[in-house]
């Protein structure tokens, strides 16, 4: 087959591309290979071994996430040997973590348990192994929880912290069964270089890294409704998934869409992921207020408040002219709202005095 | 941005100036880190040793306000060493000669004295920028929040035009928008200069078009920008105000004057999600829904129109801003369709603005965000601008001369104060201060002081100080930090206990009116620890401030 420009995967030909891994070549053919430790934003690590596939001419199976294709290479991802390995790996990981799905997914979803269900592996195939992994029980950072009993040490979180966020706040520590995700001196995350982006949570395949506020809220992600929206802080326009407890009309947490699908490539920062307390804050204005002649504010009906607003503006216009009014809009509001307020200024009150905090 | 956020990772050189990207735009910074990891070179021009300087090839630690000197000196290196892209200049630009002549006197050696950046570094960065094909410029308010903001932008665009780093991927001139929808607010015409879709208010044809569409004659008189409004208000020419989602007594420079003028207004409407500080001056306060409680679109920094979707119901009787505005318009007698939702409002705007003609809520729901211009419902979005030739026809070179900032350090006020944003808070912080976690991470106001400057002034690390300028005085903790240069201090503006904008000057850029938040003369005074419960110039009583 030398001289071929193709790679053959499960009998299908796909054009060879320099430097491409088996995982990505297979994806172009619509063949999904399971992965736990892999993320397209990270350098391949080949740590979890669930993606092993057969490569013709190679005695050992090879990790699809890290193994580069070559022209004429023949790969098989659907053999009994490959399947048996996947089941074996899933069973091993299950023995090392919380095997029961409901318990494992008490807060976040678990990709490992998705695969277990997909490959028909029930809990208890293997006896539970108690790994003496150290946690940070007294870590008082407000956002990110690490639960060592759920960790399978795939180190996706550590690699994300190094390679994507670039702050290297967490690290693998210790050896063998004691290997854990640690910080320097097991310090609280908020006393490290951590910037609380929560990327470690997004890449964790078992829910070992999870959002503290959601942990305290105590409703599994599976039971929440997901609403895709746009973050309301800076101008990057990150797409966010707002996870809502519909019955309670509450935002429980914000998660990031899968990498490669939106402008933020699956990334979020501390504000986008965690700064949503303000939505349900008791300080929110909930009723219209109008000021009395004595200078005090009192609650009013919408009807009264809107009427006062319009009459007040009209009376200024009548006394001092249209251009004595100023309309100040907000770059925090939507496009439609900005359209309406400039229309209000220009068509409703006859002035071009309309602006907002547009400094850049 | 002329170019797109996902293109950054493929750039070969990034020139970041006046942008603390890791804190203000963390996700764009991740793209930059990725480019650097791939081997791209990074030049950072900033008065502070910001995080990005740790991975940068060059840090140009510029004296605040000397940007024009630095950029003209870079242009000087490019033209004197013949590194300009002559073919591109000839084909795509006009008036290059004017700039070539004007920058000759800005030699790198002299620039060193004005900017504090070594001449050698200026030469290296200019050469690297000129000779790298995929070289992008990224800037934010460090460029624009100056009395010379427009000049700074022209000086940058001169560099782009003389090197031809425009109209190709992973290059261009990229202002990173500070707020979720600052692009979209301008797109929608919430600016005195433009009707929706950047149609000029000064042009009679444009006014006629909207007069016909809305059925109301349009005022010919040029409108005021925000900075001009604040000053007109101080002169008593503005008598009534409608404030939607903006807390001007925190965010405007020289706020003491703004407050005095607000007091004199005849009528003020505030529409907001919180009882913000401007509410103290309001006659009517209308409770609004926040972004998670309504539908609509935000336009991000790379012109990407994306959906905002309602996730939860607003609290109490609060209503979406668009619902409130529709009702106000109805009562003010504006003819309008019976909008059933923001999708129809967007459609009305798109029909009047050719740049957005192909954008609709339905299409975004189907395809995801769309980058304008989008000419029609079947046309794709625009990843980067100026492809195949400059949009304007010819890119215009604009010679600019250095002008000193409005205020420089002197004997009475020997320090230069610059202000900005941190990772953990956002602007007036009405939202982020209400996050328990963020407040824990960064609970109180501070001012960064170089340890040597602090030692000269006898100010310890963590000591309580007053930061004083000609306009005001605020109290916070001094933080010894080698991020700042000697004699330059830096403060975030997120904290109501220390309203940094009592200090800043409202001298504005001649064209945009943007205030000079980035430079003013200041001094520090040590304050006795007993005074820690008193916050001069703050609305908050010690109890409210959580002491």
Short mmCIF file of C-alpha atoms in Angstrom, two decimals, chain A residues 139-344:
data_model
loop_
_atom_site.label_atom_id
_atom_site.label_comp_id
_atom_site.label_asym_id
_atom_site.label_seq_id
_atom_site.Cartn_x
_atom_site.Cartn_y
_atom_site.Cartn_z
CA UNK A 139 -9.62 24.30 50.69
CA UNK A 140 -11.72 27.40 51.22
CA UNK A 141 -11.75 28.70 47.65
CA UNK A 142 -15.31 29.71 46.83
CA UNK A 143 -15.80 28.00 43.48
CA UNK A 144 -13.97 24.77 42.72
CA UNK A 145 -14.35 21.53 44.64
CA UNK A 146 -12.06 18.50 44.21
CA UNK A 147 -13.43 15.14 45.33
CA UNK A 148 -10.52 12.67 45.24
CA UNK A 149 -12.71 9.55 45.51
CA UNK A 150 -14.13 10.31 42.05
CA UNK A 151 -10.81 11.06 40.34
CA UNK A 152 -9.38 8.61 37.79
CA UNK A 153 -6.13 10.61 37.50
CA UNK A 154 -6.48 11.21 33.77
CA UNK A 155 -4.93 14.63 34.48
CA UNK A 156 -7.03 16.45 31.90
CA UNK A 157 -7.54 19.18 34.53
CA UNK A 158 -3.82 19.57 35.18
CA UNK A 159 -3.05 19.73 31.48
CA UNK A 160 -5.83 22.27 30.88
CA UNK A 161 -4.47 24.42 33.69
CA UNK A 162 -0.97 24.25 32.15
CA UNK A 163 -1.67 24.34 28.46
CA UNK A 164 -4.82 26.41 28.03
CA UNK A 165 -5.18 28.72 31.01
CA UNK A 166 -1.41 28.74 31.43
CA UNK A 167 -1.38 29.25 35.21
CA UNK A 168 -0.27 25.78 36.39
CA UNK A 169 -2.11 26.07 39.68
CA UNK A 170 -2.76 22.34 40.04
CA UNK A 171 -0.39 19.46 39.57
CA UNK A 172 -0.14 15.70 39.81
CA UNK A 173 1.44 14.71 43.11
CA UNK A 174 2.61 11.47 44.74
CA UNK A 175 3.03 8.07 43.11
CA UNK A 176 1.07 4.94 42.27
CA UNK A 177 -2.31 4.59 43.96
CA UNK A 178 -1.62 7.72 45.98
CA UNK A 179 -1.35 9.89 42.86
CA UNK A 180 -3.66 12.87 43.22
CA UNK A 181 -4.45 16.31 41.90
CA UNK A 182 -2.76 18.71 44.27
CA UNK A 183 -1.65 22.28 44.68
CA UNK A 184 1.70 23.45 45.99
CA UNK A 185 1.76 22.50 49.71
CA UNK A 186 -1.91 21.48 49.32
CA UNK A 187 -2.81 25.13 49.67
CA UNK A 188 -6.32 26.43 49.08
CA UNK A 189 -6.79 27.15 45.39
CA UNK A 190 -7.39 30.82 46.12
CA UNK A 191 -3.87 31.04 47.51
CA UNK A 192 -2.31 29.71 44.32
CA UNK A 193 -1.95 31.12 40.82
CA UNK A 194 -5.44 29.77 40.07
CA UNK A 195 -7.66 32.30 38.31
CA UNK A 196 -10.83 30.29 38.97
CA UNK A 197 -11.68 29.83 35.31
CA UNK A 198 -13.15 26.42 36.13
CA UNK A 199 -11.73 24.82 33.00
CA UNK A 200 -10.69 21.89 35.21
CA UNK A 201 -14.36 21.26 35.90
CA UNK A 202 -15.29 21.41 32.23
CA UNK A 203 -12.69 18.83 31.17
CA UNK A 204 -13.17 16.40 34.06
CA UNK A 205 -14.77 13.18 32.77
CA UNK A 206 -16.02 11.97 36.16
CA UNK A 207 -17.19 15.01 38.09
CA UNK A 208 -14.26 14.86 40.49
CA UNK A 209 -13.79 18.56 39.79
CA UNK A 210 -17.06 20.33 40.31
CA UNK A 211 -18.65 23.70 41.04
CA UNK A 212 -18.89 24.36 44.77
CA UNK A 213 -22.06 26.45 44.51
CA UNK A 214 -23.78 23.62 42.60
CA UNK A 215 -22.49 21.10 45.12
CA UNK A 216 -24.13 23.09 47.90
CA UNK A 217 -27.32 23.49 45.87
CA UNK A 218 -27.54 19.73 45.68
CA UNK A 219 -29.51 19.02 42.51
CA UNK A 220 -27.88 16.84 39.83
CA UNK A 221 -27.01 18.48 36.52
CA UNK A 222 -29.08 15.81 34.75
CA UNK A 223 -32.25 17.25 36.27
CA UNK A 224 -31.47 20.81 35.25
CA UNK A 225 -32.60 22.48 32.06
CA UNK A 226 -29.89 23.93 29.86
CA UNK A 227 -30.39 27.27 28.12
CA UNK A 228 -27.76 28.41 25.61
CA UNK A 229 -27.05 32.12 25.91
CA UNK A 230 -24.30 34.74 25.67
CA UNK A 231 -22.26 35.85 28.68
CA UNK A 232 -23.06 39.37 29.88
CA UNK A 233 -19.63 40.53 30.97
CA UNK A 234 -16.82 41.46 28.55
CA UNK A 235 -16.91 41.74 24.76
CA UNK A 236 -15.65 38.27 23.85
CA UNK A 237 -19.21 36.98 23.53
CA UNK A 238 -18.63 33.59 25.12
CA UNK A 239 -21.49 31.19 24.65
CA UNK A 240 -22.70 29.79 27.95
CA UNK A 241 -25.11 27.09 28.99
CA UNK A 242 -27.24 28.33 31.86
CA UNK A 243 -28.29 25.34 33.96
CA UNK A 244 -31.67 26.13 35.43
CA UNK A 245 -33.76 24.49 38.12
CA UNK A 246 -37.06 25.16 36.39
CA UNK A 247 -39.30 24.46 39.39
CA UNK A 248 -37.37 26.80 41.63
CA UNK A 249 -36.83 29.41 38.83
CA UNK A 250 -33.14 29.40 39.76
CA UNK A 251 -29.84 29.42 37.96
CA UNK A 252 -27.81 26.65 39.54
CA UNK A 253 -24.67 26.97 37.50
CA UNK A 254 -23.18 27.96 34.16
CA UNK A 255 -21.34 25.42 32.03
CA UNK A 256 -19.37 25.85 28.83
CA UNK A 257 -20.48 24.44 25.47
CA UNK A 258 -18.25 21.69 24.00
CA UNK A 259 -14.90 22.84 22.59
CA UNK A 260 -14.82 23.58 18.88
CA UNK A 261 -18.46 24.63 18.71
CA UNK A 262 -18.47 28.31 19.68
CA UNK A 263 -16.27 31.41 19.66
CA UNK A 264 -14.93 30.60 23.14
CA UNK A 265 -13.90 27.07 22.17
CA UNK A 266 -15.35 25.64 25.37
CA UNK A 267 -13.49 28.07 27.61
CA UNK A 268 -14.93 30.44 30.20
CA UNK A 269 -13.43 32.77 32.80
CA UNK A 270 -14.26 33.20 36.47
CA UNK A 271 -16.91 35.82 35.77
CA UNK A 272 -18.70 33.93 33.05
CA UNK A 273 -18.75 30.67 34.93
CA UNK A 274 -19.26 31.81 38.49
CA UNK A 275 -20.42 35.43 38.76
CA UNK A 276 -24.15 34.85 38.52
CA UNK A 277 -25.18 35.43 42.13
CA UNK A 278 -26.43 38.87 41.12
CA UNK A 279 -29.35 37.42 39.16
CA UNK A 280 -31.15 36.14 42.24
CA UNK A 281 -29.74 38.72 44.65
CA UNK A 282 -32.17 40.18 47.20
CA UNK A 283 -31.00 43.68 46.21
CA UNK A 284 -32.71 43.39 42.82
CA UNK A 285 -35.31 46.04 42.06
CA UNK A 286 -38.68 44.35 41.93
CA UNK A 287 -41.25 47.15 41.82
CA UNK A 288 -41.35 50.58 40.17
CA UNK A 289 -40.54 53.50 42.46
CA UNK A 290 -41.57 57.14 42.14
CA UNK A 291 -40.31 60.11 44.11
CA UNK A 292 -42.80 62.12 46.14
CA UNK A 293 -42.69 65.90 46.57
CA UNK A 294 -41.05 65.36 49.96
CA UNK A 295 -38.13 63.69 48.21
CA UNK A 296 -38.95 60.18 49.40
CA UNK A 297 -39.30 57.25 47.05
CA UNK A 298 -42.40 55.08 47.25
CA UNK A 299 -43.56 51.97 45.42
CA UNK A 300 -45.88 52.50 42.50
CA UNK A 301 -47.81 50.50 39.93
CA UNK A 302 -46.29 50.10 36.47
CA UNK A 303 -49.10 52.17 35.07
CA UNK A 304 -48.40 55.08 37.36
CA UNK A 305 -44.61 54.90 37.00
CA UNK A 306 -44.67 54.74 33.20
CA UNK A 307 -47.12 57.61 33.07
CA UNK A 308 -44.97 59.71 35.37
CA UNK A 309 -41.88 58.91 33.28
CA UNK A 310 -43.48 59.97 30.01
CA UNK A 311 -45.13 63.08 31.44
CA UNK A 312 -41.91 64.13 33.16
CA UNK A 313 -39.89 63.89 29.97
CA UNK A 314 -42.59 65.62 27.95
CA UNK A 315 -42.77 68.50 30.36
CA UNK A 316 -38.99 69.04 30.13
CA UNK A 317 -39.33 69.05 26.37
CA UNK A 318 -42.16 71.53 26.44
CA UNK A 319 -40.30 73.92 28.73
CA UNK A 320 -36.74 73.63 27.43
CA UNK A 321 -36.99 71.95 24.01
CA UNK A 322 -36.13 68.48 22.73
CA UNK A 323 -32.39 68.98 22.95
CA UNK A 324 -32.57 69.54 26.69
CA UNK A 325 -33.17 65.80 27.04
CA UNK A 326 -30.39 63.20 27.15
CA UNK A 327 -30.93 59.48 26.62
CA UNK A 328 -28.17 57.27 27.96
CA UNK A 329 -28.35 53.68 26.92
CA UNK A 330 -26.30 50.73 27.99
CA UNK A 331 -23.90 48.44 26.26
CA UNK A 332 -25.09 45.82 28.77
CA UNK A 333 -28.57 45.75 27.24
CA UNK A 334 -29.49 43.86 24.07
CA UNK A 335 -29.25 45.11 20.49
CA UNK A 336 -33.01 45.34 20.24
CA UNK A 337 -33.21 47.44 23.39
CA UNK A 338 -30.55 49.78 22.09
CA UNK A 339 -32.46 50.05 18.85
CA UNK A 340 -35.63 50.93 20.75
CA UNK A 341 -34.07 53.56 22.99
CA UNK A 342 -32.47 55.41 20.07
CA UNK A 343 -35.83 55.23 18.34
CA UNK A 344 -37.44 56.60 21.49
#
